[in-house]
Coordinates of C-alpha atoms and ligand atoms in Angstrom, one line a residue:
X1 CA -18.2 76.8 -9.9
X2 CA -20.8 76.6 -6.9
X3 CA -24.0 75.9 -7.3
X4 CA -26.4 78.4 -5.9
X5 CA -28.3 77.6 -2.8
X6 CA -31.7 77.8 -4.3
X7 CA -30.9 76.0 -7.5
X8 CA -29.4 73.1 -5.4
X9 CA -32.4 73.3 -2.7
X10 CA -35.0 73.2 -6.5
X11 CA -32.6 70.7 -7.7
X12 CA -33.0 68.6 -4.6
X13 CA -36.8 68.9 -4.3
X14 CA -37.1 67.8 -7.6
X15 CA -35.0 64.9 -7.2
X16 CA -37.0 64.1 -4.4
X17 CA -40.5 63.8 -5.8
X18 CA -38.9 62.1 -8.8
X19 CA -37.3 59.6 -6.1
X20 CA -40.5 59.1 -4.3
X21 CA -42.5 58.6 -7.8
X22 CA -39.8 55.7 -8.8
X23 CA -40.1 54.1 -5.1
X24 CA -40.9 50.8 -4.7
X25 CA -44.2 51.0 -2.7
X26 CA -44.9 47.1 -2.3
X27 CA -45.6 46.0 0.8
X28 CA -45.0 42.7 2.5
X29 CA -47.8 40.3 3.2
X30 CA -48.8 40.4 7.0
X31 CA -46.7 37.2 8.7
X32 CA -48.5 33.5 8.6
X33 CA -49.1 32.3 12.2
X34 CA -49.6 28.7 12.0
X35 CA -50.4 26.7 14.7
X36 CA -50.6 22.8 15.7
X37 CA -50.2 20.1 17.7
X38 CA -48.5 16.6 17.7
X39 CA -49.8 13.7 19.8
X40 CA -48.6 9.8 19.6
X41 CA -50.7 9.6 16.5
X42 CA -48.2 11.5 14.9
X43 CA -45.3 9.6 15.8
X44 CA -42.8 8.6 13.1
X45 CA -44.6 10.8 10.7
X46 CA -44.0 13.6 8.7
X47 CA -46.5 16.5 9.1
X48 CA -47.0 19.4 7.0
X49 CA -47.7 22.4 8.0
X50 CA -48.5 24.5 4.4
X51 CA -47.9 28.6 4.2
X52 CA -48.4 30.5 1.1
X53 CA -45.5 32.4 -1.1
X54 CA -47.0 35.2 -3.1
X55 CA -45.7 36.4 -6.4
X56 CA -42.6 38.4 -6.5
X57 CA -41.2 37.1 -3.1
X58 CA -37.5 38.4 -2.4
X59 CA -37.3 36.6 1.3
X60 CA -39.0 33.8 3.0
X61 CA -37.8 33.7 7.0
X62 CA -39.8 30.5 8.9
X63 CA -39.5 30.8 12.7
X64 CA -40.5 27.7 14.5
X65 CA -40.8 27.3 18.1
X66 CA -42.7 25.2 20.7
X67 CA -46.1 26.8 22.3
X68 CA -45.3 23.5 25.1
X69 CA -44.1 20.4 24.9
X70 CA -44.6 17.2 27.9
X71 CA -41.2 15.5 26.5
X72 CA -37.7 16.9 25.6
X73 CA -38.0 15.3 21.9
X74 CA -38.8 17.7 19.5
X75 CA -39.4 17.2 15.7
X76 CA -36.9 17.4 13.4
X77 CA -37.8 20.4 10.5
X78 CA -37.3 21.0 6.8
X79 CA -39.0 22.8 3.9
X80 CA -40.2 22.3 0.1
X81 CA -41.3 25.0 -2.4
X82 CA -44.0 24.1 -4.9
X83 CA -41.6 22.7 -7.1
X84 CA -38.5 21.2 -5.1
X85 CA -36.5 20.6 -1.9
X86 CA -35.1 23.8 0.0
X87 CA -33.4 22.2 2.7
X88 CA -33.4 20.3 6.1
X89 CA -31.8 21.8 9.5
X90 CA -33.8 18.9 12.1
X91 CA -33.7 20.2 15.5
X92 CA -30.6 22.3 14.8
X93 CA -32.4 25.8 14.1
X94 CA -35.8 27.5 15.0
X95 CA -35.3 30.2 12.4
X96 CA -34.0 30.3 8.4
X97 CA -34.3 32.4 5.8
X98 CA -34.1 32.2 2.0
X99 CA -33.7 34.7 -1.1
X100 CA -32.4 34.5 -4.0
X101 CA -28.8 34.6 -3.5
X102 CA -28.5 33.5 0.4
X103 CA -30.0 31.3 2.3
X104 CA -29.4 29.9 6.2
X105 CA -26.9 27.0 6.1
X106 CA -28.7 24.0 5.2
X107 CA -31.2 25.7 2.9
X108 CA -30.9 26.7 -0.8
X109 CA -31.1 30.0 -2.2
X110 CA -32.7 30.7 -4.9
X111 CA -36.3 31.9 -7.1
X112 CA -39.1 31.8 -4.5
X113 CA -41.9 30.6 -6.9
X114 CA -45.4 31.5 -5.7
X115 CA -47.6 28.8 -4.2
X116 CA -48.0 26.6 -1.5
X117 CA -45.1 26.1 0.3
X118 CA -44.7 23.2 3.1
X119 CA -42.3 22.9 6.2
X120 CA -42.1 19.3 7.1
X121 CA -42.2 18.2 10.9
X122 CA -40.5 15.0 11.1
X123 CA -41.3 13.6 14.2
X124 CA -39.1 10.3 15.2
X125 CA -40.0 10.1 18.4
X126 CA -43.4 11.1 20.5
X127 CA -43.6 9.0 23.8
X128 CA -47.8 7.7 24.5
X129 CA -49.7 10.4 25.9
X130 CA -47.0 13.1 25.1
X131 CA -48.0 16.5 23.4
X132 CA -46.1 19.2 21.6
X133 CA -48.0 22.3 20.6
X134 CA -46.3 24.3 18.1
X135 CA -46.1 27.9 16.5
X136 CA -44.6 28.7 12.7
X137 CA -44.6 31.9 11.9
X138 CA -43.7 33.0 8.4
X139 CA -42.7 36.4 7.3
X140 CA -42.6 36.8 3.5
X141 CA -40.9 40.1 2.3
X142 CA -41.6 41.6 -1.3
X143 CA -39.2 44.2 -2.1
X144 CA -35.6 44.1 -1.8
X145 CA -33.6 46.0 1.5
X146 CA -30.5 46.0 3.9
X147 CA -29.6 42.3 4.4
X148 CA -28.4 41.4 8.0
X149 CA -26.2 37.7 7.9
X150 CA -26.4 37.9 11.7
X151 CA -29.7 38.0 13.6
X152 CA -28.4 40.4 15.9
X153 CA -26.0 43.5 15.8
X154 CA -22.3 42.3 16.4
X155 CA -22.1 45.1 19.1
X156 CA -25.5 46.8 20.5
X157 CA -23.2 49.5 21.5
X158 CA -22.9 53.2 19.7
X159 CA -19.2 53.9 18.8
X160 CA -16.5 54.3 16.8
X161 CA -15.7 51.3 14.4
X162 CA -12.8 50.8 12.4
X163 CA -13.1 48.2 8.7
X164 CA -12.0 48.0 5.4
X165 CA -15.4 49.0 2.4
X166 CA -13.3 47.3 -0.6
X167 CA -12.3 43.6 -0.3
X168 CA -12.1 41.4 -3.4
X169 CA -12.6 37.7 -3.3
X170 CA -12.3 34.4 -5.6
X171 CA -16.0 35.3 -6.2
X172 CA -14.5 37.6 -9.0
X173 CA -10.8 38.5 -9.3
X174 CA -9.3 37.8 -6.2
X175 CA -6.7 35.2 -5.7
X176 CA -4.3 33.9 -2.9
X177 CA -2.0 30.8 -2.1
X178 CA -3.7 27.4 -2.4
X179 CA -2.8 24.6 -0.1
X180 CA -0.1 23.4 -2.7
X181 CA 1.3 27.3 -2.6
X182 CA -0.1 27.5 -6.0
X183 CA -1.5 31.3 -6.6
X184 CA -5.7 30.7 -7.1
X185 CA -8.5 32.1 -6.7
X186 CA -9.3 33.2 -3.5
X187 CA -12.0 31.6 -1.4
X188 CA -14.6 34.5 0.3
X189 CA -13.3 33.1 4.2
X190 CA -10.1 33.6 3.4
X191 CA -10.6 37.2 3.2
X192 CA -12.9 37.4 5.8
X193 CA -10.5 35.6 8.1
X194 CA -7.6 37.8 7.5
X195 CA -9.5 41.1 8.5
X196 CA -11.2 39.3 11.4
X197 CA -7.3 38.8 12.2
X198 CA -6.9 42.4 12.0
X199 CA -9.4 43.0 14.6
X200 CA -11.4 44.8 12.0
X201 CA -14.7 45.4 13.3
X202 CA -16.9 45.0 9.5
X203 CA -15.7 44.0 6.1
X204 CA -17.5 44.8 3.2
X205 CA -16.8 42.1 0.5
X206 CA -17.3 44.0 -2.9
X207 CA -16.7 41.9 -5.9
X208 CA -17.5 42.8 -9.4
X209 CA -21.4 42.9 -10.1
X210 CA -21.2 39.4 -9.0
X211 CA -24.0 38.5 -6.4
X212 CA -22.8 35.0 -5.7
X213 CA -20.3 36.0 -2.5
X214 CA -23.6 36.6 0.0
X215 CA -24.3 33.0 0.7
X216 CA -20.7 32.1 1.8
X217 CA -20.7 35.7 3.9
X218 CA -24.3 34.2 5.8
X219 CA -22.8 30.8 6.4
X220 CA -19.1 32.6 7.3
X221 CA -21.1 35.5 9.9
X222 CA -22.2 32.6 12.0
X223 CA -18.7 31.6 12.8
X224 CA -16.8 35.1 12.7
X225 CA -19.2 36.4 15.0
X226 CA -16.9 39.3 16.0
X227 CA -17.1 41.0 12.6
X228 CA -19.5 42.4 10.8
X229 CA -19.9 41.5 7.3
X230 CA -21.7 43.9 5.0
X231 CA -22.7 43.0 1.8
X232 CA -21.4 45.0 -1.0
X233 CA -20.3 44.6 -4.7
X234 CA -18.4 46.6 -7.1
X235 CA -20.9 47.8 -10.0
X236 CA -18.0 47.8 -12.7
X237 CA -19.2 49.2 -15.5
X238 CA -17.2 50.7 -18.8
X239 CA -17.9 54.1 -17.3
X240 CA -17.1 53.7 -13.7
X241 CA -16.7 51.7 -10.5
X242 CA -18.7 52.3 -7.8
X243 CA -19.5 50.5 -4.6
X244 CA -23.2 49.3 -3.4
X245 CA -23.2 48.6 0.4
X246 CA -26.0 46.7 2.3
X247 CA -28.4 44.9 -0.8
X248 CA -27.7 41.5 -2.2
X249 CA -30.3 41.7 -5.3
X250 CA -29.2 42.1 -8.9
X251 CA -28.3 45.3 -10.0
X252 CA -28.0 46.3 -13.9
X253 CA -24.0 46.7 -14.9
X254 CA -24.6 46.9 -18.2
X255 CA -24.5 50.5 -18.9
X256 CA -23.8 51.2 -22.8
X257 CA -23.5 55.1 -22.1
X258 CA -21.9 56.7 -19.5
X259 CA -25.1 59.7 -19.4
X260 CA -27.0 60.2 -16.5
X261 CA -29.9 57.7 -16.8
X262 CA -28.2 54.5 -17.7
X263 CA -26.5 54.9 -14.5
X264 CA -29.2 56.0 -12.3
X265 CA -31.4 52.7 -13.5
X266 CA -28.8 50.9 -11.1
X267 CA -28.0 54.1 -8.8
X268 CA -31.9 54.6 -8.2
X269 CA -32.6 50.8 -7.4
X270 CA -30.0 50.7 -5.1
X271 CA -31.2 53.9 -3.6
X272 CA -34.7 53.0 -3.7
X273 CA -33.6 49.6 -1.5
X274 CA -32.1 52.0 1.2
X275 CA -28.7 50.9 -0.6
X276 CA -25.4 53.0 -0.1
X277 CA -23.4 54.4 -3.8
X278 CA -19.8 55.0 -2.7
X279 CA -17.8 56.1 -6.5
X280 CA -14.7 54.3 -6.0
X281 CA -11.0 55.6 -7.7
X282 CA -12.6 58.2 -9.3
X283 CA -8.8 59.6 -10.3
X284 CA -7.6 56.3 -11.5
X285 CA -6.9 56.5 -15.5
X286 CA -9.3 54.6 -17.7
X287 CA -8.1 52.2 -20.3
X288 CA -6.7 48.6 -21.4
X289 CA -5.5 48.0 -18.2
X290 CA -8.6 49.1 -16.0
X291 CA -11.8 48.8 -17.9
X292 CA -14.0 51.6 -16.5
X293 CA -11.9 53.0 -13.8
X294 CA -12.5 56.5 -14.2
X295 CA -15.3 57.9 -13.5
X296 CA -16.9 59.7 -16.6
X297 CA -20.6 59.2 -15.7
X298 CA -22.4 62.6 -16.7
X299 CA -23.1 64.5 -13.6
X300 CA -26.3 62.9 -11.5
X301 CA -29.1 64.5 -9.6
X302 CA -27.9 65.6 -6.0
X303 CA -28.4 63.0 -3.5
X304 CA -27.4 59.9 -5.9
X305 CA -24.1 59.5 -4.7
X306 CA -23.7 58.7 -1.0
X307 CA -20.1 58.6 -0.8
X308 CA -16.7 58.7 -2.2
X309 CA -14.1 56.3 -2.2
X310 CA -11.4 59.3 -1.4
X311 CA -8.4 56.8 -0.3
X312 CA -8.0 53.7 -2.6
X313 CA -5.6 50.8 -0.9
X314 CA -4.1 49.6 -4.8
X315 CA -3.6 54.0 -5.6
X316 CA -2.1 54.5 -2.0
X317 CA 0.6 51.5 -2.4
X318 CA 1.3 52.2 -6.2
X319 CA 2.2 55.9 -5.2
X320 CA 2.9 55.5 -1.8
X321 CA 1.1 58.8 -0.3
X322 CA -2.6 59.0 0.1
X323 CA -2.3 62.8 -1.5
X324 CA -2.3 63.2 -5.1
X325 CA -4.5 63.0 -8.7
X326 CA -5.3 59.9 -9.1
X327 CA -6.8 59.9 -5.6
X328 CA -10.5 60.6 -5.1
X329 CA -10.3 64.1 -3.8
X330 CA -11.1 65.8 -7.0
X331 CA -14.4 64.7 -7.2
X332 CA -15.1 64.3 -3.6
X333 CA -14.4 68.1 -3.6
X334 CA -16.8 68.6 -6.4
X335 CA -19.5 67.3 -5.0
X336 CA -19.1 69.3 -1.7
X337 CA -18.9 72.5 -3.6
X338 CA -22.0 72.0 -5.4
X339 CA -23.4 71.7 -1.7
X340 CA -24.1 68.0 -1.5
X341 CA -23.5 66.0 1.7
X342 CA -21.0 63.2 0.4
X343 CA -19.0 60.8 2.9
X344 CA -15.4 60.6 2.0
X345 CA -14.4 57.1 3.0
X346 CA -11.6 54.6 2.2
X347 CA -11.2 51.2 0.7
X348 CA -8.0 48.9 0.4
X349 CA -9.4 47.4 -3.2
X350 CA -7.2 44.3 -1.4
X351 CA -7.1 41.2 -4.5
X352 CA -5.0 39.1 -1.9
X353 CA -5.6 38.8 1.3
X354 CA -2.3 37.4 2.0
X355 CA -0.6 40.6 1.2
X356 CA 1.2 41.8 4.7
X357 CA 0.4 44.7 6.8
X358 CA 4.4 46.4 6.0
X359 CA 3.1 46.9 2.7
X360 CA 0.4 49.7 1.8
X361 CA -3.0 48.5 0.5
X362 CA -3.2 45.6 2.1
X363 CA -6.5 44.8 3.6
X364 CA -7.4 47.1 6.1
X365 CA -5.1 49.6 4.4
X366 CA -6.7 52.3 4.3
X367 CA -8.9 51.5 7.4
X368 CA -11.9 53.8 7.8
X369 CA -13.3 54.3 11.2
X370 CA -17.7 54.5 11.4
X371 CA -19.4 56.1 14.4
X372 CA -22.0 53.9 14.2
X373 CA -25.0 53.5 16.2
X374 CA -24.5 49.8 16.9
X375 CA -22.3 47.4 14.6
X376 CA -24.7 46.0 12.2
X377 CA -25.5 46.6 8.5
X378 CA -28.2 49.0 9.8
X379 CA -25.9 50.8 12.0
X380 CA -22.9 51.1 9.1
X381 CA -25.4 52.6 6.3
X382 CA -26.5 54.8 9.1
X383 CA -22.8 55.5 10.1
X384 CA -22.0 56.1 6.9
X385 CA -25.1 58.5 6.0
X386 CA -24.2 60.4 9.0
X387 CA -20.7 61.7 7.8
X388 CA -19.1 60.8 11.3
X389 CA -16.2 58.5 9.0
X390 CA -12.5 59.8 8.8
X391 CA -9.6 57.4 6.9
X392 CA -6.8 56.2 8.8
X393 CA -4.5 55.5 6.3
X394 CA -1.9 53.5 8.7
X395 CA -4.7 50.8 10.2
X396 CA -3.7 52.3 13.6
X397 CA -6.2 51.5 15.9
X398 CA -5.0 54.1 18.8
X399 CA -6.0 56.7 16.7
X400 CA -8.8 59.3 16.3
X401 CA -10.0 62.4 14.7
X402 CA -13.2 63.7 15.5
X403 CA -15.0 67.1 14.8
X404 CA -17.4 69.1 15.9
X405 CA -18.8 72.7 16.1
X406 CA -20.9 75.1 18.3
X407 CA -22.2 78.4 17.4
X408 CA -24.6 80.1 20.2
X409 CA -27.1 77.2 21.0
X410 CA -26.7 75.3 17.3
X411 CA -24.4 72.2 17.9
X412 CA -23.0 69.7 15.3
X413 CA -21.1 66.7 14.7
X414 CA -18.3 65.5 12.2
X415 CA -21.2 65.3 9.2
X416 CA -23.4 67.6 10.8
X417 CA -25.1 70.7 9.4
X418 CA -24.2 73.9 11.5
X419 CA -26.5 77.6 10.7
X420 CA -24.4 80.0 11.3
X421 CA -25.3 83.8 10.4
X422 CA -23.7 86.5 8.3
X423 CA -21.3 88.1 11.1
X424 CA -21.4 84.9 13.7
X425 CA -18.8 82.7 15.2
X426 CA -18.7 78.9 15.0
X427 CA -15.9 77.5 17.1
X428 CA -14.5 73.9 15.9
X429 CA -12.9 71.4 18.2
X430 CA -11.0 68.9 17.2
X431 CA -10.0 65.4 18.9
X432 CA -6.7 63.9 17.3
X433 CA -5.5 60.9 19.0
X434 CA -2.4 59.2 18.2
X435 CA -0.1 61.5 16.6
X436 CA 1.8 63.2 18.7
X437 CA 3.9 66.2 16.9
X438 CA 1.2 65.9 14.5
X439 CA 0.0 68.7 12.5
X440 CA -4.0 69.6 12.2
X441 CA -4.8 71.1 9.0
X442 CA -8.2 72.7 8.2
X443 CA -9.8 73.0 4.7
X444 CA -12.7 74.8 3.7
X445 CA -14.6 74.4 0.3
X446 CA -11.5 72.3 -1.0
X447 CA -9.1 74.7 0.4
X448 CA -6.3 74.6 3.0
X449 CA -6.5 77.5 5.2
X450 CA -2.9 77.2 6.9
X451 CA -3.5 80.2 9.1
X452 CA -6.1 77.8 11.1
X453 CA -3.4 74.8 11.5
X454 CA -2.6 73.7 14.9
X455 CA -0.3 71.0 16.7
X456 CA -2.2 68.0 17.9
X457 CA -3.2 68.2 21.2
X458 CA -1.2 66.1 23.7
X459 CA -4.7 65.2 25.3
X460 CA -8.7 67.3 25.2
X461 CA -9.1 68.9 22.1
X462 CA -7.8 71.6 19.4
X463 CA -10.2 74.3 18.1
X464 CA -10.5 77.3 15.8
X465 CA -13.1 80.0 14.9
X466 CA -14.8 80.7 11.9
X467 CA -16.9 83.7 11.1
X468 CA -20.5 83.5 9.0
X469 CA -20.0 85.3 6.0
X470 CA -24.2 84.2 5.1
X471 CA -23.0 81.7 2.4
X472 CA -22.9 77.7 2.2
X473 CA -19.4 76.5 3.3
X474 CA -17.8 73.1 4.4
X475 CA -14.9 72.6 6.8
X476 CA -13.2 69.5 7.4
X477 CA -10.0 68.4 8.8
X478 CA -7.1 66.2 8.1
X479 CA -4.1 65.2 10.3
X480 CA -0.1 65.1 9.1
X481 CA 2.5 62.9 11.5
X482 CA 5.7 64.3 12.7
X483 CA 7.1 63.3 9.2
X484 CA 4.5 65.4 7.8
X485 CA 2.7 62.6 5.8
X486 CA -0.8 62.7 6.2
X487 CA -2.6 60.1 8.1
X488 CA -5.9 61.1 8.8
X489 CA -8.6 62.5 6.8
X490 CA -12.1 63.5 8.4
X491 CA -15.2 64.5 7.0
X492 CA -17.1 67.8 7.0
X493 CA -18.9 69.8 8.8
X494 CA -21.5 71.7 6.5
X495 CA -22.3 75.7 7.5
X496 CA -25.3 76.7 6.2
X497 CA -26.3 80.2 6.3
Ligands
ZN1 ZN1 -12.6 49.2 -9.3
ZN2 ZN1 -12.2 46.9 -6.6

């Protein structure tokens, strides 16, 4: 049954305040600039240069860098927290970072207790009458958010990329061949290796509630510097799986009851973070052999859920169609029809990375494709949040399906919101690439409306009209090959009245 407009608009308002109340509203200390100087006096010594850590630090970043400098020699740098040693990078890095869970190559992650803090300058060699003037700047952050491993996006560029939101590792139950052939668990690069062999433009390595995977993803984005890795982790709880995309802190899993505000004490905190909750297998049976598969959390406040894991890689080999129960649709389609904005995205749920491509479900199986505005963690949230995703459930990389929709002056993209008034037209067109023979289907509010199906266009695009009838309704499309299997699933577009 839908919700009506006003109820979900009340619904959403209220969810909204309640949101904002819950925020976290601490805000970071402003940077330490440190300054200083090194003469011949200083040579073969090891300087301090001290910067405070306030209570409840998440992140520490120390940028080092030379003001000027009369000889090539620099000093070598490392760093000690009140209590112990955090690591040593000499002259190898100007910048490093530490949390809790990750920390810059050479550095430990791990609590950042309050105090004084000192980076050591080492310096082995300062020539008579040379001088090195020096800047540290340290930024300390205070409440958890999106973690980047890379210090720039992977791509600047805005388009379409293509990755896998649902890769298991050693770090919980993922295994693969050890150098004896001996089936072990699997180490993280092993995973991130094989979809970087894919040409998959991000991985999202999402094992179970764990946290401990981010450090080797930091150290790994360094040298896969093609693509991007997003943090993520499976919440796996006895009432439900469900993805968190972009955070590395803790986040509860023990829920004891699947009602509505167990779950949101983790689905708020990730929210709160500007985290991304994607349900995963929703369809997939409960029991001995999956604890908490299902999905049997009492319904949430709109907006908890940002997307839904329609296409899982293990469901689509096991049954060998994407289509079907045990799929996500069901609740994907719930949620649209009580009017929320939900991104239907894929994930090959992958446990082996050495698992070949012939074989459905392997990683990158389904594939989902992102228009993003660059290719970073930033950019992928945002991607995501947009609704500009379809599934591409053969990892083929020549093809596309993109939507969008005019009515008079009102534009909108695949995820978009169109108005469109009682007794208007909206005209849809639709880009399908890739699948020539190919069948366009169009469904609106869940269902298929065959008298709006149309071959896919040997090139430009297809399109269709709709009339307003002054209600809420969402249209998406899919795409079936010649064989009549579908392929491609995209995301809606939402009319509003
Ligand atoms: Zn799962
Ligand atoms: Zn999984």
């Amino acid at each position: 049954m839908k919700t009506p407009l006003c109820a979900t608009l009340a619904a959403l308002v209220l969810f909204a305040a309640g949101s904002a109340l819950a925020a976290d509203r601490r805000v970071d200390p402003p940077e330490q600039v440190i300054t200083g100087r090194l003469t011949r006096a200083d040579h073969q010594t090891h300087r301090e240069v001290v910067f405070t850590v306030p209570p409840g630090a998440t992140r520490v970043t120390v940028r080092f860098r030379y003001l000027r400098r009369t000889q090539d020699a620099g000093v070598d740098i490392g760093v000690f927290d009140p209590e112990r040693f955090r690591g040593w990078s000499g002259t190898t890095r100007d910048v490093f970072t530490l949390s809790t869970e990750e920390a810059t190559p050479g550095y430990l992650p791990g609590p950042l207790p309050a105090g004084r803090w000192r980076l050591v300058l080492s310096a082995s060699q300062i020539r008579p009458g040379a001088e090195i003037e020096y800047e540290t700047r340290v930024a300390v952050e205070t409440r958890p958010r999106p973690v980047e491993f890379a210090d720039a996006p992977i791509n600047p560029a805005p388009g379409w990329y293509r990755g896998d939101f649902h890769v298991h590792t050693g770090d919980s139950d993922g295994s693969c061949a050890a150098h004896s052939g001996r089936e072990t668990h699997c180490p993280v690069y092993r995973a991130v290796e094989t979809a970087a062999g894919r040409n998959l433009d991000f991985v999202a390595i999402t094992d179970h509630n764990t946290t401990a995977h981010y450090n080797e993803m930091r150290e790994l984005q360094e040298h896969f510097d093609k693509v991007l890795l997003a943090p993520g982790r499976e919440m796996t709880t006895f009432f439900g799986h469900a993805n968190v995309f972009g955070l590395t802190q803790f986040l509860e899993y023990r829920m004891t009851q699947p009602d509505a505000a167990d779950a949101l004490s983790w689905i708020q905190a990730a929210n709160d973070s500007g985290g991304l909750v994607s349900v995963n297998h929703p369809g997939v049976a409960t029991g001995e052999e999956c604890m908490g598969c299902g999905w049997s959390v009492d319904p949430l406040p709109p907006g908890s859920i940002g997307a839904v894991e329609v296409v899982n890689g293990g469901t689509l080999d096991e049954f060998g169609t994407p289509e079907g129960p045990k799929q996500g649709f069901d609740l994907w389609d719930r949620l649209l029809n009580q009017g929320e904005h939900v991104t239907g995205i894929g994930g090959s749920d992958i446990h082996n990375p050495d698992l070949p491509t012939e074989r459905l479900g392997t990683l990158g199986s389904p594939t989902t494709a992102v228009y993003m505005p660059e290719l970073s963690v930033k950019g992928l949230l945002a991607g995501v949040r947009s609704g500009r995703v379809f599934i591409d459930i053969d990892m083929r990389p020549d093809r596309l399906l993109d939507l969008r929709a005019e009515a008079g002056p009102a534009r909108a993209e695949m995820g978009g919101s169109l108005p469109l008034a009682r007794g208007a037209t909206a005209t849809f067109f639709v880009t399908a690439r890739g699948v020539p023979g190919g069948q366009i289907e169009v469904i609106e509010d869940a269902a298929l409306v065959p008298a709006l199906a149309r071959p896919t266009p040997a090139e430009g695009e297809a399109s269709f009209a709709v009339s307003g009838d002054g209600a809420r309704h969402w249209i998406r499309v899919q795409v079936r090959d010649i064989h009549g299997r579908l392929v491609l699933i995209g995301n809606p577009i939402y009319l509003t009245p």
